[in-house]
């Protein structure tokens, strides 16, 4: 029987196994969430920023982000200006999914 050894370095990430064992998430969504959890807080988490460090194009990244939103791992909050117009969005990334029933509806 083959034996595998894991040689850890000083540059590694500790995260919950929850999303990795969730059969409802695609491998693409699991990988993107793992990558996002490993990045520094000040990272450029835009679709362009994430596509820059991956082989996948923006559309594939967008699909994975939407999947993670539906699963409750990413929560989007819309930002409005003083006149009530949409001016952007703030995303919060969670290791453990948030209750999907308590989340705002996706656009």
PDB file of C-alpha atoms in Angstrom:
ATOM      1  CA  UNK A   1       0.000   0.000   0.000  1.00  0.00           C
ATOM      2  CA  UNK A   2       1.435   3.414  -0.925  1.00  0.00           C
ATOM      3  CA  UNK A   3       2.201   5.860   1.858  1.00  0.00           C
ATOM      4  CA  UNK A   4       1.757   9.606   1.442  1.00  0.00           C
ATOM      5  CA  UNK A   5       3.592  12.115   3.616  1.00  0.00           C
ATOM      6  CA  UNK A   6       2.569  15.758   3.891  1.00  0.00           C
ATOM      7  CA  UNK A   7       5.475  18.156   4.304  1.00  0.00           C
ATOM      8  CA  UNK A   8       4.070  21.384   5.727  1.00  0.00           C
ATOM      9  CA  UNK A   9       5.786  24.712   5.332  1.00  0.00           C
ATOM     10  CA  UNK A  10       5.392  27.913   7.294  1.00  0.00           C
ATOM     11  CA  UNK A  11       2.980  29.261   4.662  1.00  0.00           C
ATOM     12  CA  UNK A  12      -0.198  27.250   5.221  1.00  0.00           C
ATOM     13  CA  UNK A  13      -3.818  27.870   6.093  1.00  0.00           C
ATOM     14  CA  UNK A  14      -5.975  26.437   8.851  1.00  0.00           C
ATOM     15  CA  UNK A  15      -9.657  26.278   7.931  1.00  0.00           C
ATOM     16  CA  UNK A  16     -12.795  24.355   8.681  1.00  0.00           C
ATOM     17  CA  UNK A  17     -13.327  21.068   6.837  1.00  0.00           C
ATOM     18  CA  UNK A  18     -17.055  21.759   6.584  1.00  0.00           C
ATOM     19  CA  UNK A  19     -17.093  23.050   3.017  1.00  0.00           C
ATOM     20  CA  UNK A  20     -14.597  20.436   1.849  1.00  0.00           C
ATOM     21  CA  UNK A  21     -16.899  17.636   2.991  1.00  0.00           C
ATOM     22  CA  UNK A  22     -20.118  19.244   1.760  1.00  0.00           C
ATOM     23  CA  UNK A  23     -21.379  17.065  -1.102  1.00  0.00           C
ATOM     24  CA  UNK A  24     -23.759  19.832  -2.212  1.00  0.00           C
ATOM     25  CA  UNK A  25     -20.878  22.125  -3.276  1.00  0.00           C
ATOM     26  CA  UNK A  26     -19.063  21.660  -6.573  1.00  0.00           C
ATOM     27  CA  UNK A  27     -15.342  21.083  -6.567  1.00  0.00           C
ATOM     28  CA  UNK A  28     -14.937  24.529  -8.178  1.00  0.00           C
ATOM     29  CA  UNK A  29     -16.831  26.221  -5.320  1.00  0.00           C
ATOM     30  CA  UNK A  30     -14.886  24.254  -2.683  1.00  0.00           C
ATOM     31  CA  UNK A  31     -11.596  25.232  -4.273  1.00  0.00           C
ATOM     32  CA  UNK A  32     -12.489  28.901  -4.632  1.00  0.00           C
ATOM     33  CA  UNK A  33     -13.719  29.132  -1.036  1.00  0.00           C
ATOM     34  CA  UNK A  34     -10.553  27.421   0.209  1.00  0.00           C
ATOM     35  CA  UNK A  35      -8.448  29.842  -1.798  1.00  0.00           C
ATOM     36  CA  UNK A  36     -10.409  32.866  -0.574  1.00  0.00           C
ATOM     37  CA  UNK A  37     -10.028  31.732   3.049  1.00  0.00           C
ATOM     38  CA  UNK A  38      -6.269  31.437   2.519  1.00  0.00           C
ATOM     39  CA  UNK A  39      -5.790  34.951   1.138  1.00  0.00           C
ATOM     40  CA  UNK A  40      -4.918  37.981   3.271  1.00  0.00           C
ATOM     41  CA  UNK A  41      -7.819  40.189   4.354  1.00  0.00           C
ATOM     42  CA  UNK A  42      -6.604  43.084   2.187  1.00  0.00           C
ATOM     43  CA  UNK A  43      -6.592  40.953  -0.996  1.00  0.00           C
ATOM     44  CA  UNK A  44      -8.372  42.160  -4.144  1.00  0.00           C
ATOM     45  CA  UNK A  45     -11.466  39.934  -3.868  1.00  0.00           C
ATOM     46  CA  UNK A  46     -13.017  41.300  -7.061  1.00  0.00           C
ATOM     47  CA  UNK A  47     -13.819  38.901  -9.885  1.00  0.00           C
ATOM     48  CA  UNK A  48     -10.837  40.345 -11.756  1.00  0.00           C
ATOM     49  CA  UNK A  49      -8.557  39.905  -8.741  1.00  0.00           C
ATOM     50  CA  UNK A  50      -9.597  36.286  -8.277  1.00  0.00           C
ATOM     51  CA  UNK A  51      -9.365  35.523 -12.009  1.00  0.00           C
ATOM     52  CA  UNK A  52      -5.843  36.994 -12.046  1.00  0.00           C
ATOM     53  CA  UNK A  53      -4.552  34.263  -9.714  1.00  0.00           C
ATOM     54  CA  UNK A  54      -6.519  31.422 -11.331  1.00  0.00           C
ATOM     55  CA  UNK A  55      -6.717  29.745 -14.696  1.00  0.00           C
ATOM     56  CA  UNK A  56     -10.507  30.130 -14.805  1.00  0.00           C
ATOM     57  CA  UNK A  57     -12.069  33.146 -16.449  1.00  0.00           C
ATOM     58  CA  UNK A  58     -14.311  35.699 -14.739  1.00  0.00           C
ATOM     59  CA  UNK A  59     -17.530  33.873 -15.722  1.00  0.00           C
ATOM     60  CA  UNK A  60     -16.391  30.669 -13.985  1.00  0.00           C
ATOM     61  CA  UNK A  61     -15.381  32.648 -10.880  1.00  0.00           C
ATOM     62  CA  UNK A  62     -18.774  34.411 -10.911  1.00  0.00           C
ATOM     63  CA  UNK A  63     -20.597  31.056 -11.085  1.00  0.00           C
ATOM     64  CA  UNK A  64     -18.653  29.726  -8.098  1.00  0.00           C
ATOM     65  CA  UNK A  65     -19.325  32.940  -6.135  1.00  0.00           C
ATOM     66  CA  UNK A  66     -23.083  32.601  -6.808  1.00  0.00           C
ATOM     67  CA  UNK A  67     -22.986  28.954  -5.740  1.00  0.00           C
ATOM     68  CA  UNK A  68     -21.242  29.930  -2.504  1.00  0.00           C
ATOM     69  CA  UNK A  69     -23.835  32.671  -1.947  1.00  0.00           C
ATOM     70  CA  UNK A  70     -26.693  30.197  -2.380  1.00  0.00           C
ATOM     71  CA  UNK A  71     -24.984  27.836   0.077  1.00  0.00           C
ATOM     72  CA  UNK A  72     -24.537  30.617   2.670  1.00  0.00           C
ATOM     73  CA  UNK A  73     -20.721  30.744   2.591  1.00  0.00           C
ATOM     74  CA  UNK A  74     -20.741  34.234   1.070  1.00  0.00           C
ATOM     75  CA  UNK A  75     -23.189  36.911   2.165  1.00  0.00           C
ATOM     76  CA  UNK A  76     -23.676  39.974  -0.042  1.00  0.00           C
ATOM     77  CA  UNK A  77     -24.873  43.267   1.408  1.00  0.00           C
ATOM     78  CA  UNK A  78     -25.913  45.976  -1.039  1.00  0.00           C
ATOM     79  CA  UNK A  79     -24.551  49.480  -0.477  1.00  0.00           C
ATOM     80  CA  UNK A  80     -26.719  52.486  -1.321  1.00  0.00           C
ATOM     81  CA  UNK A  81     -25.941  56.176  -1.507  1.00  0.00           C
ATOM     82  CA  UNK A  82     -27.923  58.903   0.288  1.00  0.00           C
ATOM     83  CA  UNK A  83     -30.494  58.927  -2.550  1.00  0.00           C
ATOM     84  CA  UNK A  84     -31.097  55.173  -2.283  1.00  0.00           C
ATOM     85  CA  UNK A  85     -29.239  54.235  -5.471  1.00  0.00           C
ATOM     86  CA  UNK A  86     -27.118  51.092  -5.534  1.00  0.00           C
ATOM     87  CA  UNK A  87     -23.431  51.955  -5.286  1.00  0.00           C
ATOM     88  CA  UNK A  88     -21.811  48.588  -4.761  1.00  0.00           C
ATOM     89  CA  UNK A  89     -21.824  45.527  -2.615  1.00  0.00           C
ATOM     90  CA  UNK A  90     -19.950  44.199   0.381  1.00  0.00           C
ATOM     91  CA  UNK A  91     -19.239  40.477   0.580  1.00  0.00           C
ATOM     92  CA  UNK A  92     -18.557  38.562   3.783  1.00  0.00           C
ATOM     93  CA  UNK A  93     -16.940  35.138   3.477  1.00  0.00           C
ATOM     94  CA  UNK A  94     -17.778  32.474   6.065  1.00  0.00           C
ATOM     95  CA  UNK A  95     -16.121  29.113   6.767  1.00  0.00           C
ATOM     96  CA  UNK A  96     -19.405  27.785   8.150  1.00  0.00           C
ATOM     97  CA  UNK A  97     -22.511  28.529   6.058  1.00  0.00           C
ATOM     98  CA  UNK A  98     -24.956  31.052   7.374  1.00  0.00           C
ATOM     99  CA  UNK A  99     -28.630  30.129   7.526  1.00  0.00           C
ATOM    100  CA  UNK A 100     -29.838  30.470   3.941  1.00  0.00           C
ATOM    101  CA  UNK A 101     -33.401  31.253   5.095  1.00  0.00           C
ATOM    102  CA  UNK A 102     -32.117  34.277   7.037  1.00  0.00           C
ATOM    103  CA  UNK A 103     -30.159  35.657   4.065  1.00  0.00           C
ATOM    104  CA  UNK A 104     -31.453  38.348   1.690  1.00  0.00           C
ATOM    105  CA  UNK A 105     -32.707  37.176  -1.714  1.00  0.00           C
ATOM    106  CA  UNK A 106     -30.155  37.063  -4.533  1.00  0.00           C
ATOM    107  CA  UNK A 107     -30.576  39.372  -7.512  1.00  0.00           C
TER     108      UNK A 107
END
